[in-house]
CSV table of C-alpha atoms and ligand atoms in Angstrom, one decimal:
chain,number,residue,atom,x,y,z
A,1,UNK,CA,-65.5,44.5,5.0
A,2,UNK,CA,-62.5,42.2,4.1
A,3,UNK,CA,-62.8,38.6,3.9
A,4,UNK,CA,-60.9,35.5,2.5
A,5,UNK,CA,-62.7,33.0,0.0
A,6,UNK,CA,-61.0,29.4,-0.2
A,7,UNK,CA,-62.2,26.6,-2.5
A,8,UNK,CA,-61.1,23.6,-0.6
A,9,UNK,CA,-59.9,20.1,-1.6
A,10,UNK,CA,-57.0,21.0,-3.8
A,11,UNK,CA,-53.6,19.4,-3.4
A,12,UNK,CA,-51.0,21.6,-2.8
A,13,UNK,CA,-47.4,21.1,-3.7
A,14,UNK,CA,-44.1,23.2,-4.2
A,15,UNK,CA,-42.0,25.3,-2.0
A,16,UNK,CA,-43.0,28.3,0.6
A,17,UNK,CA,-40.3,30.7,2.4
A,18,UNK,CA,-40.9,31.7,6.0
A,19,UNK,CA,-40.5,35.3,6.7
A,20,UNK,CA,-38.9,36.8,9.6
A,21,UNK,CA,-40.4,36.2,13.3
A,22,UNK,CA,-43.4,38.5,14.1
A,23,UNK,CA,-42.6,38.1,17.8
A,24,UNK,CA,-39.0,39.0,17.1
A,25,UNK,CA,-39.6,42.1,15.4
A,26,UNK,CA,-42.4,43.6,17.3
A,27,UNK,CA,-39.6,43.9,20.0
A,28,UNK,CA,-37.0,44.4,17.7
A,29,UNK,CA,-38.5,47.7,16.5
A,30,UNK,CA,-39.3,49.6,19.9
A,31,UNK,CA,-35.6,48.3,21.0
A,32,UNK,CA,-33.9,50.5,18.3
A,33,UNK,CA,-35.4,53.7,20.5
A,34,UNK,CA,-32.4,52.9,22.6
A,35,UNK,CA,-29.8,53.4,19.8
A,36,UNK,CA,-27.7,56.5,19.3
A,37,UNK,CA,-27.3,55.9,15.6
A,38,UNK,CA,-29.3,54.2,12.6
A,39,UNK,CA,-30.1,50.3,12.8
A,40,UNK,CA,-31.0,48.6,10.1
A,41,UNK,CA,-33.0,45.1,10.0
A,42,UNK,CA,-33.1,42.7,7.1
A,43,UNK,CA,-36.0,40.1,7.0
A,44,UNK,CA,-38.9,42.0,8.3
A,45,UNK,CA,-42.0,40.3,7.7
A,46,UNK,CA,-44.8,42.1,5.6
A,47,UNK,CA,-47.5,42.3,8.3
A,48,UNK,CA,-50.0,45.0,9.6
A,49,UNK,CA,-48.1,44.8,13.1
A,50,UNK,CA,-45.1,45.9,11.6
A,51,UNK,CA,-47.1,48.6,9.7
A,52,UNK,CA,-48.8,49.9,13.1
A,53,UNK,CA,-44.8,49.9,14.7
A,54,UNK,CA,-43.6,52.0,12.3
A,55,UNK,CA,-46.2,54.5,12.3
A,56,UNK,CA,-45.7,54.9,16.0
A,57,UNK,CA,-42.1,55.1,15.5
A,58,UNK,CA,-42.9,57.8,13.1
A,59,UNK,CA,-45.1,59.8,15.3
A,60,UNK,CA,-42.7,59.8,17.9
A,61,UNK,CA,-39.8,61.3,15.6
A,62,UNK,CA,-38.0,58.3,14.2
A,63,UNK,CA,-36.8,58.1,10.4
A,64,UNK,CA,-37.8,55.2,8.9
A,65,UNK,CA,-37.1,54.1,5.2
A,66,UNK,CA,-38.5,50.6,4.4
A,67,UNK,CA,-37.4,48.9,1.0
A,68,UNK,CA,-38.3,45.0,0.5
A,69,UNK,CA,-38.0,43.2,3.6
A,70,UNK,CA,-35.4,45.8,4.7
A,71,UNK,CA,-36.2,48.7,7.7
A,72,UNK,CA,-33.5,51.3,8.3
A,73,UNK,CA,-34.7,53.0,11.4
A,74,UNK,CA,-32.9,56.3,12.5
A,75,UNK,CA,-34.3,56.7,16.4
A,76,UNK,CA,-32.1,60.1,17.1
A,77,UNK,CA,-35.1,62.4,16.4
A,78,UNK,CA,-37.5,60.1,18.8
A,79,UNK,CA,-39.0,62.8,21.3
A,80,UNK,CA,-40.3,62.2,24.7
A,81,UNK,CA,-43.5,62.6,24.1
A,82,UNK,CA,-47.2,60.8,25.0
A,83,UNK,CA,-48.1,57.6,23.1
A,84,UNK,CA,-51.9,57.5,23.9
A,85,UNK,CA,-54.3,55.0,23.8
A,86,UNK,CA,-55.2,54.7,19.8
A,87,UNK,CA,-52.5,53.7,18.1
A,88,UNK,CA,-50.8,51.6,20.8
A,89,UNK,CA,-54.1,49.5,21.4
A,90,UNK,CA,-54.1,48.2,17.8
A,91,UNK,CA,-50.9,45.7,18.9
A,92,UNK,CA,-50.3,43.8,22.2
A,93,UNK,CA,-46.3,44.2,21.7
A,94,UNK,CA,-47.0,48.1,21.9
A,95,UNK,CA,-45.7,47.1,25.5
A,96,UNK,CA,-42.2,47.0,24.7
A,97,UNK,CA,-42.4,50.9,24.3
A,98,UNK,CA,-42.8,51.0,27.9
A,99,UNK,CA,-39.2,49.3,28.3
A,100,UNK,CA,-37.3,51.3,25.5
A,101,UNK,CA,-38.7,54.6,26.5
A,102,UNK,CA,-37.8,54.1,30.3
A,103,UNK,CA,-34.5,52.9,29.1
A,104,UNK,CA,-33.9,56.2,27.1
A,105,UNK,CA,-36.0,58.8,28.6
A,106,UNK,CA,-36.3,57.6,32.4
A,107,UNK,CA,-40.2,58.2,31.5
A,108,UNK,CA,-43.1,57.0,29.3
A,109,UNK,CA,-46.8,57.7,28.9
A,110,UNK,CA,-48.2,55.1,26.6
A,111,UNK,CA,-51.6,53.7,26.0
A,112,UNK,CA,-52.2,50.0,27.5
A,113,UNK,CA,-51.6,47.4,25.2
A,114,UNK,CA,-54.1,45.7,22.8
A,115,UNK,CA,-53.9,42.6,20.9
A,116,UNK,CA,-55.8,39.2,20.6
A,117,UNK,CA,-58.6,38.2,23.1
A,118,UNK,CA,-57.1,34.9,24.5
A,119,UNK,CA,-58.5,35.5,27.8
A,120,UNK,CA,-56.9,37.7,30.8
A,121,UNK,CA,-53.6,38.7,29.5
A,122,UNK,CA,-51.9,40.6,32.4
A,123,UNK,CA,-48.7,42.8,32.5
A,124,UNK,CA,-48.0,43.0,36.2
A,125,UNK,CA,-44.6,41.3,35.9
A,126,UNK,CA,-43.6,44.0,33.5
A,127,UNK,CA,-44.6,46.8,35.8
A,128,UNK,CA,-43.1,44.8,39.0
A,129,UNK,CA,-39.9,44.5,37.0
A,130,UNK,CA,-39.9,48.5,36.3
A,131,UNK,CA,-40.9,49.4,39.7
A,132,UNK,CA,-38.0,47.0,41.1
A,133,UNK,CA,-35.6,49.2,38.8
A,134,UNK,CA,-36.8,52.4,40.3
A,135,UNK,CA,-40.0,53.4,38.2
A,136,UNK,CA,-43.4,54.7,39.7
A,137,UNK,CA,-46.5,54.1,37.7
A,138,UNK,CA,-49.9,55.6,37.5
A,139,UNK,CA,-52.9,55.3,35.4
A,140,UNK,CA,-54.8,57.8,34.0
A,141,UNK,CA,-57.8,56.6,31.8
A,142,UNK,CA,-56.1,54.1,29.3
A,143,UNK,CA,-52.9,55.4,29.5
A,144,UNK,CA,-50.2,54.6,31.6
A,145,UNK,CA,-47.5,57.0,33.4
A,146,UNK,CA,-44.1,55.6,34.1
A,147,UNK,CA,-41.2,57.6,35.9
A,148,UNK,CA,-38.4,57.4,37.6
A,149,UNK,CA,-38.7,61.1,38.6
A,150,UNK,CA,-35.5,62.7,36.8
A,151,UNK,CA,-33.1,60.0,38.0
A,152,UNK,CA,-31.5,57.2,35.6
A,153,UNK,CA,-33.3,53.9,35.7
A,154,UNK,CA,-31.1,51.3,38.0
A,155,UNK,CA,-30.6,47.4,37.7
A,156,UNK,CA,-32.4,45.2,40.0
A,157,UNK,CA,-32.7,41.8,41.1
A,158,UNK,CA,-35.9,40.3,39.5
A,159,UNK,CA,-37.4,37.1,39.6
A,160,UNK,CA,-40.6,36.5,37.4
A,161,UNK,CA,-43.0,34.6,39.2
A,162,UNK,CA,-44.4,33.2,35.9
A,163,UNK,CA,-42.2,32.8,32.6
A,164,UNK,CA,-43.2,35.4,30.4
A,165,UNK,CA,-41.6,36.6,27.1
A,166,UNK,CA,-43.1,40.1,27.0
A,167,UNK,CA,-41.9,40.6,30.4
A,168,UNK,CA,-38.3,39.2,30.2
A,169,UNK,CA,-37.7,41.2,26.9
A,170,UNK,CA,-39.1,44.2,28.5
A,171,UNK,CA,-37.0,44.2,31.1
A,172,UNK,CA,-33.9,43.8,29.2
A,173,UNK,CA,-35.3,46.7,27.2
A,174,UNK,CA,-35.3,49.0,30.3
A,175,UNK,CA,-32.1,47.5,31.9
A,176,UNK,CA,-29.6,47.9,29.2
A,177,UNK,CA,-28.7,51.4,29.7
A,178,UNK,CA,-29.7,51.6,33.2
A,179,UNK,CA,-27.2,52.3,35.9
A,180,UNK,CA,-25.9,48.9,37.3
A,181,UNK,CA,-26.5,45.1,36.9
A,182,UNK,CA,-29.9,43.6,36.3
A,183,UNK,CA,-30.5,39.8,36.7
A,184,UNK,CA,-33.7,38.5,35.5
A,185,UNK,CA,-34.4,34.9,37.3
A,186,UNK,CA,-37.1,32.4,35.9
A,187,UNK,CA,-36.5,34.3,32.5
A,188,UNK,CA,-38.5,33.0,29.3
A,189,UNK,CA,-36.2,31.0,26.9
A,190,UNK,CA,-38.0,31.5,23.6
A,191,UNK,CA,-35.7,32.2,20.5
A,192,UNK,CA,-37.2,35.6,20.3
A,193,UNK,CA,-35.5,36.5,23.5
A,194,UNK,CA,-32.0,35.7,22.1
A,195,UNK,CA,-32.7,37.6,19.0
A,196,UNK,CA,-33.5,40.7,20.7
A,197,UNK,CA,-30.2,40.3,23.0
A,198,UNK,CA,-28.2,39.9,19.9
A,199,UNK,CA,-29.7,42.9,18.5
A,200,UNK,CA,-28.9,45.0,21.9
A,201,UNK,CA,-25.5,43.6,22.2
A,202,UNK,CA,-24.7,44.4,18.5
A,203,UNK,CA,-25.8,48.1,19.6
A,204,UNK,CA,-23.1,47.8,22.1
A,205,UNK,CA,-25.2,46.4,25.1
A,206,UNK,CA,-24.0,43.8,27.9
A,207,UNK,CA,-26.5,41.0,27.8
A,208,UNK,CA,-25.4,37.6,28.8
A,209,UNK,CA,-27.3,34.3,29.2
A,210,UNK,CA,-30.3,34.8,26.8
A,211,UNK,CA,-31.9,31.7,25.9
A,212,UNK,CA,-31.1,30.5,29.4
A,213,UNK,CA,-33.4,30.9,33.1
A,214,UNK,CA,-31.2,33.8,34.1
A,215,UNK,CA,-30.1,36.8,32.1
A,216,UNK,CA,-27.8,39.2,33.2
A,217,UNK,CA,-27.3,42.6,32.3
A,218,UNK,CA,-24.5,45.1,32.8
A,219,UNK,CA,-26.1,48.9,32.0
A,220,UNK,CA,-24.5,50.9,29.2
A,221,UNK,CA,-24.0,54.7,29.1
A,222,UNK,CA,-24.3,54.4,25.1
A,223,UNK,CA,-25.9,52.3,22.3
A,224,UNK,CA,-24.7,52.5,18.5
A,225,UNK,CA,-26.1,51.7,15.6
A,226,UNK,CA,-25.7,48.3,13.8
A,227,UNK,CA,-27.7,45.8,11.1
A,228,UNK,CA,-29.5,42.7,12.1
A,229,UNK,CA,-30.9,39.7,10.4
A,230,UNK,CA,-34.3,38.7,12.3
A,231,UNK,CA,-34.8,34.8,12.7
A,232,UNK,CA,-37.0,32.8,10.9
A,233,UNK,CA,-40.7,32.8,12.2
A,234,UNK,CA,-41.0,29.6,13.7
A,235,UNK,CA,-44.9,29.7,14.2
A,236,UNK,CA,-45.5,31.0,10.6
A,237,UNK,CA,-43.1,27.6,10.1
A,238,UNK,CA,-45.3,25.5,12.0
A,239,UNK,CA,-48.1,26.9,10.3
A,240,UNK,CA,-47.1,25.8,7.0
A,241,UNK,CA,-45.6,22.3,8.3
A,242,UNK,CA,-49.4,21.6,9.6
A,243,UNK,CA,-50.8,23.0,6.7
A,244,UNK,CA,-48.4,20.5,4.5
A,245,UNK,CA,-49.1,17.7,6.5
A,246,UNK,CA,-52.7,18.6,6.0
A,247,UNK,CA,-53.3,19.2,2.2
A,248,UNK,CA,-49.9,18.6,0.8
A,249,UNK,CA,-48.7,16.4,-1.9
A,250,UNK,CA,-44.7,17.2,-1.2
A,251,UNK,CA,-44.1,20.8,0.1
A,252,UNK,CA,-40.8,21.9,1.2
A,253,UNK,CA,-40.8,24.8,3.9
A,254,UNK,CA,-37.4,27.0,3.5
A,255,UNK,CA,-36.1,29.1,6.1
A,256,UNK,CA,-36.8,27.0,8.7
A,257,UNK,CA,-34.6,26.5,11.8
A,258,UNK,CA,-35.3,23.1,13.3
A,259,UNK,CA,-34.2,23.6,16.5
A,260,UNK,CA,-36.7,26.1,17.1
A,261,UNK,CA,-39.5,23.4,16.6
A,262,UNK,CA,-38.5,20.5,18.4
A,263,UNK,CA,-41.6,20.3,20.7
A,264,UNK,CA,-44.1,20.7,17.7
A,265,UNK,CA,-42.1,18.4,15.3
A,266,UNK,CA,-42.0,15.4,18.2
A,267,UNK,CA,-45.8,15.6,17.9
A,268,UNK,CA,-46.5,15.5,14.5
A,269,UNK,CA,-43.9,12.7,14.3
A,270,UNK,CA,-45.8,10.9,16.7
A,271,UNK,CA,-48.9,11.7,14.5
A,272,UNK,CA,-47.0,9.8,11.9
A,273,UNK,CA,-46.4,12.7,9.8
A,274,UNK,CA,-43.7,12.0,7.3
A,275,UNK,CA,-41.0,14.4,6.7
A,276,UNK,CA,-37.2,15.1,6.4
A,277,UNK,CA,-35.3,17.9,8.0
A,278,UNK,CA,-32.3,19.7,6.4
A,279,UNK,CA,-30.5,22.5,7.5
A,280,UNK,CA,-32.9,25.4,7.0
A,281,UNK,CA,-35.6,23.6,5.5
A,282,UNK,CA,-38.0,20.9,6.2
A,283,UNK,CA,-39.6,18.8,3.1
A,284,UNK,CA,-43.3,17.1,4.4
A,285,UNK,CA,-44.5,14.4,2.2
A,286,UNK,CA,-48.1,13.5,1.1
A,287,UNK,CA,-49.7,11.6,4.1
A,288,UNK,CA,-51.6,8.6,4.3
A,289,UNK,CA,-52.9,7.6,7.5
A,290,UNK,CA,-52.4,9.8,10.8
A,291,UNK,CA,-52.7,9.0,14.5
A,292,UNK,CA,-55.0,11.4,17.1
A,293,UNK,CA,-52.3,12.5,19.7
A,294,UNK,CA,-53.0,14.8,22.9
A,295,UNK,CA,-51.3,18.2,23.0
A,296,UNK,CA,-50.5,20.1,26.0
A,297,UNK,CA,-48.7,23.7,25.6
A,298,UNK,CA,-45.7,24.8,27.7
A,299,UNK,CA,-43.1,27.4,27.8
A,300,UNK,CA,-40.3,27.0,25.3
A,301,UNK,CA,-38.9,24.6,24.4
A,302,UNK,CA,-42.0,23.1,25.1
A,303,UNK,CA,-45.2,22.7,22.3
A,304,UNK,CA,-45.8,26.4,21.8
A,305,UNK,CA,-49.3,27.9,22.6
A,306,UNK,CA,-49.1,29.6,19.4
A,307,UNK,CA,-49.2,26.5,17.2
A,308,UNK,CA,-52.1,25.1,19.5
A,309,UNK,CA,-54.7,26.6,17.1
A,310,UNK,CA,-52.9,25.9,13.7
A,311,UNK,CA,-52.1,22.3,14.3
A,312,UNK,CA,-55.8,21.5,15.1
A,313,UNK,CA,-57.2,21.1,11.6
A,314,UNK,CA,-54.4,18.5,11.2
A,315,UNK,CA,-55.6,16.8,14.3
A,316,UNK,CA,-59.0,16.7,13.1
A,317,UNK,CA,-57.6,14.4,9.9
A,318,UNK,CA,-56.2,11.9,12.4
A,319,UNK,CA,-58.1,8.9,13.6
A,320,UNK,CA,-58.8,8.4,17.1
A,321,UNK,CA,-59.8,11.1,20.0
A,322,UNK,CA,-57.6,13.7,21.4
A,323,UNK,CA,-57.3,16.5,23.6
A,324,UNK,CA,-55.7,20.1,23.4
A,325,UNK,CA,-54.6,21.6,27.0
A,326,UNK,CA,-53.4,25.3,26.8
A,327,UNK,CA,-51.4,25.5,29.9
A,328,UNK,CA,-50.4,29.3,29.0
A,329,UNK,CA,-53.7,30.5,27.6
A,330,UNK,CA,-57.0,28.6,28.6
A,331,UNK,CA,-59.2,30.5,26.9
A,332,UNK,CA,-57.1,30.2,23.8
A,333,UNK,CA,-60.5,28.3,22.0
A,334,UNK,CA,-62.0,30.7,19.3
A,335,UNK,CA,-61.2,28.2,16.9
A,336,UNK,CA,-63.2,25.4,18.1
A,337,UNK,CA,-66.8,26.9,17.4
A,338,UNK,CA,-66.0,27.8,14.0
A,339,UNK,CA,-64.4,24.3,13.3
A,340,UNK,CA,-67.5,22.4,14.7
A,341,UNK,CA,-69.5,25.0,12.3
A,342,UNK,CA,-67.4,23.1,9.4
A,343,UNK,CA,-68.5,19.5,10.5
A,344,UNK,CA,-65.9,18.6,12.8
A,345,UNK,CA,-66.1,16.6,16.0
A,346,UNK,CA,-64.4,18.9,18.6
A,347,UNK,CA,-65.8,20.9,21.7
A,348,UNK,CA,-64.3,22.4,24.6
A,349,UNK,CA,-64.6,20.4,27.8
A,350,UNK,CA,-63.8,22.3,31.0
A,351,UNK,CA,-60.0,23.5,30.5
A,352,UNK,CA,-59.1,21.5,27.6
A,353,UNK,CA,-60.5,20.7,23.9
A,354,UNK,CA,-61.5,17.3,23.3
A,355,UNK,CA,-61.6,16.2,19.4
A,356,UNK,CA,-62.4,13.1,17.8
A,357,UNK,CA,-61.1,12.5,14.1
A,358,UNK,CA,-61.3,12.0,11.3
A,359,UNK,CA,-63.9,14.7,10.5
A,360,UNK,CA,-65.0,15.7,7.1
A,361,UNK,CA,-65.0,19.5,7.0
A,362,UNK,CA,-67.4,21.6,4.8
A,363,UNK,CA,-67.0,24.9,3.7
A,364,UNK,CA,-69.2,27.7,5.3
A,365,UNK,CA,-68.7,31.2,6.6
A,366,UNK,CA,-66.4,31.2,9.5
A,367,UNK,CA,-64.6,34.2,11.6
A,368,UNK,CA,-61.0,34.5,12.7
A,369,UNK,CA,-61.5,35.0,16.1
A,370,UNK,CA,-57.7,35.8,16.6
A,371,UNK,CA,-54.8,35.8,14.7
A,372,UNK,CA,-53.6,32.3,15.1
A,373,UNK,CA,-57.5,31.0,15.2
A,374,UNK,CA,-57.5,32.7,11.9
A,375,UNK,CA,-54.3,30.4,10.6
A,376,UNK,CA,-56.6,27.5,11.5
A,377,UNK,CA,-59.2,28.6,9.5
A,378,UNK,CA,-57.1,28.9,6.6
A,379,UNK,CA,-55.9,25.4,6.7
A,380,UNK,CA,-59.6,24.3,7.7
A,381,UNK,CA,-61.0,26.1,4.7
A,382,UNK,CA,-57.9,24.2,2.4
A,383,UNK,CA,-59.1,20.8,3.8
A,384,UNK,CA,-62.8,21.3,3.3
A,385,UNK,CA,-65.0,20.4,0.7
A,386,UNK,CA,-66.4,23.6,-0.8
A,387,UNK,CA,-66.2,27.2,-0.3
A,388,UNK,CA,-64.9,28.4,3.2
A,389,UNK,CA,-65.6,32.5,3.7
A,390,UNK,CA,-63.3,33.6,6.4
A,391,UNK,CA,-64.1,37.1,8.2
A,392,UNK,CA,-62.3,39.2,10.9
A,393,UNK,CA,-59.1,38.6,8.5
A,394,UNK,CA,-57.3,41.7,10.0
A,395,UNK,CA,-56.4,39.6,12.6
A,396,UNK,CA,-54.6,37.1,10.2
A,397,UNK,CA,-53.0,40.0,8.1
A,398,UNK,CA,-51.3,41.0,11.4
A,399,UNK,CA,-48.8,37.9,11.9
A,400,UNK,CA,-48.7,36.4,8.3
A,401,UNK,CA,-46.4,37.3,5.7
A,402,UNK,CA,-48.0,37.6,2.2
A,403,UNK,CA,-50.0,34.4,3.2
A,404,UNK,CA,-52.6,34.8,0.0
A,405,UNK,CA,-49.7,35.1,-2.5
A,406,UNK,CA,-47.7,32.2,-0.4
A,407,UNK,CA,-50.6,29.9,-0.9
A,408,UNK,CA,-51.4,30.7,-4.3
A,409,UNK,CA,-47.7,29.8,-5.3
A,410,UNK,CA,-48.3,26.4,-3.7
A,411,UNK,CA,-51.5,26.0,-5.8
A,412,UNK,CA,-54.4,26.9,-3.2
A,413,UNK,CA,-57.6,28.7,-4.8
A,414,UNK,CA,-57.7,31.4,-2.4
A,415,UNK,CA,-58.7,35.4,-2.7
A,416,UNK,CA,-58.9,38.1,-0.4
A,417,UNK,CA,-61.8,40.0,-1.4
A,418,UNK,CA,-61.6,43.6,-0.6
A,419,UNK,CA,-64.8,45.8,0.3
A,420,UNK,CA,-67.1,42.6,0.1
A,421,UNK,CA,-70.4,43.1,2.2
B,1,UD1,C1,-45.9,36.3,23.9
B,1,UD1,C2,-46.4,36.2,22.6
B,1,UD1,C3,-47.5,35.4,22.1
B,1,UD1,C4,-47.3,34.2,22.9
B,1,UD1,C5,-47.1,34.4,24.2
B,1,UD1,C6,-46.9,32.8,25.0
B,1,UD1,C7,-45.4,37.9,21.5
B,1,UD1,C8,-45.5,39.6,20.9
B,1,UD1,N1,-46.4,37.5,21.9
B,1,UD1,O1,-47.2,37.0,24.4
B,1,UD1,O2,-47.5,35.1,20.7
B,1,UD1,O3,-48.7,33.5,22.7
B,1,UD1,O4,-45.7,34.9,24.3
B,1,UD1,O5,-45.6,32.1,24.3
B,1,UD1,O6,-44.2,37.9,21.7
B,1,UD1,N2,-48.5,36.8,32.3
B,1,UD1,C9,-49.2,37.3,33.5
B,1,UD1,N3,-48.3,38.5,33.8
B,1,UD1,C10,-47.6,39.0,33.1
B,1,UD1,C11,-47.2,38.8,31.6
B,1,UD1,C12,-47.6,37.4,31.4
B,1,UD1,O7,-49.3,36.7,34.3
B,1,UD1,O8,-47.1,40.1,33.4
B,1,UD1,C13,-49.0,35.3,32.1
B,1,UD1,C14,-49.8,35.3,30.8
B,1,UD1,O9,-51.2,35.5,31.2
B,1,UD1,C15,-49.7,33.6,30.2
B,1,UD1,C16,-48.0,33.9,30.6
B,1,UD1,O10,-47.8,34.5,31.6
B,1,UD1,O11,-50.4,33.0,31.0
B,1,UD1,C17,-47.5,33.8,29.4
B,1,UD1,O12,-47.7,35.0,29.0
B,1,UD1,P1,-46.5,35.8,28.1
B,1,UD1,O13,-45.1,34.8,27.6
B,1,UD1,O14,-46.3,37.2,28.6
B,1,UD1,O15,-46.9,36.3,26.8
B,1,UD1,P2,-46.8,37.6,25.9
B,1,UD1,O16,-45.5,38.2,26.2
B,1,UD1,O17,-47.7,38.7,25.9
């Protein structure tokens, strides 16, 4: 069993560079299946979700070359073959193979997606959109069969009942090579959606309105190869900003787009966090007194659910009481008990988390219950007195590129121990 061991209480300083966005790249890689030529991606994060996607792409017949943070993918050899449950279940974003395989072949046999357990995570909106575009669906065991019965998938007018990142992107993937026009209403507006639309358009697609509530896609017959720079990971950036405010003595976070983080930064400002925003970097000063605030997550551009857990240790440093309400994933509370085990005054009260600060954290053995809860454990470990051992770290490595190296460069006493009991 691998674990991360942190000796806390050390002040961190220096600079850290943010990697390409996980939630973009996990859609960009499946999107490449739709191209009739080689597509290169630059700024690809070194995370295990990317390793899993490359493995799946190669199994399907794509040729993949990886060099540093660049990927070159030739999807022309991809075969219309079943992609059963095993590999697919290692990550949630494997649902993007539904849209891209449907768009390319008009059919797909793909296992059900996995990912972090944040409570119920249905994919009904994805499936409703595919159905409206002429696909039929059947389940066989843990696999989903999607088919247009030999016909080309067609455009449709789709209203999303709930704002969903995955369903919006998946519908775009299925629609770019469909016959006719697709309109997605009540679309999600996350920056990753714009990033995927940019790649598709650079491949020759006609996607308009990405980043707004209405996206219109005119289907085309062919898409060509291109080169694309992945946007910076706003969740990784938010994690390092929270960490810098919690334990930093002056940390500059580079490769950040401030406009992707406005909801988050506004909250930090309300806490009294002092920082300076430049064109593509944010400098976080050493903090004195922080004020407790309440946090409520909402779809972009609101406070991201993915930052709710990473900000929690910082909230515990602030004076006063506050609540955290996750309106997207009510059950995203795995970090709460672990933080309480470290001595924090925090609990789940109905559909909210309630905390009282400042709490003194003590190092102990904790678990990363999911990816972003894992990030919270790392920050808490850096804040705590004594040694913190984090297990279940596979979650953390799914989404944080080179986290150990980046933190060591800032002066953290942190090690990844392989094969420990
Ligand atoms: C994506 C992100 C994830 C983030 C989440 C919300 C990726 C790979 N993951 O996940 O990190 O936490 O957005 O910002 O990009 N829903 C339905 N039916 C559906 C789909 C979603 O009811 O068919 C609900 C979900 O249960 C949730 C809400 O809609 O309450 C938003 O989910 P969604 O945006 O789809 O999340 P994901 O795309 O899975």
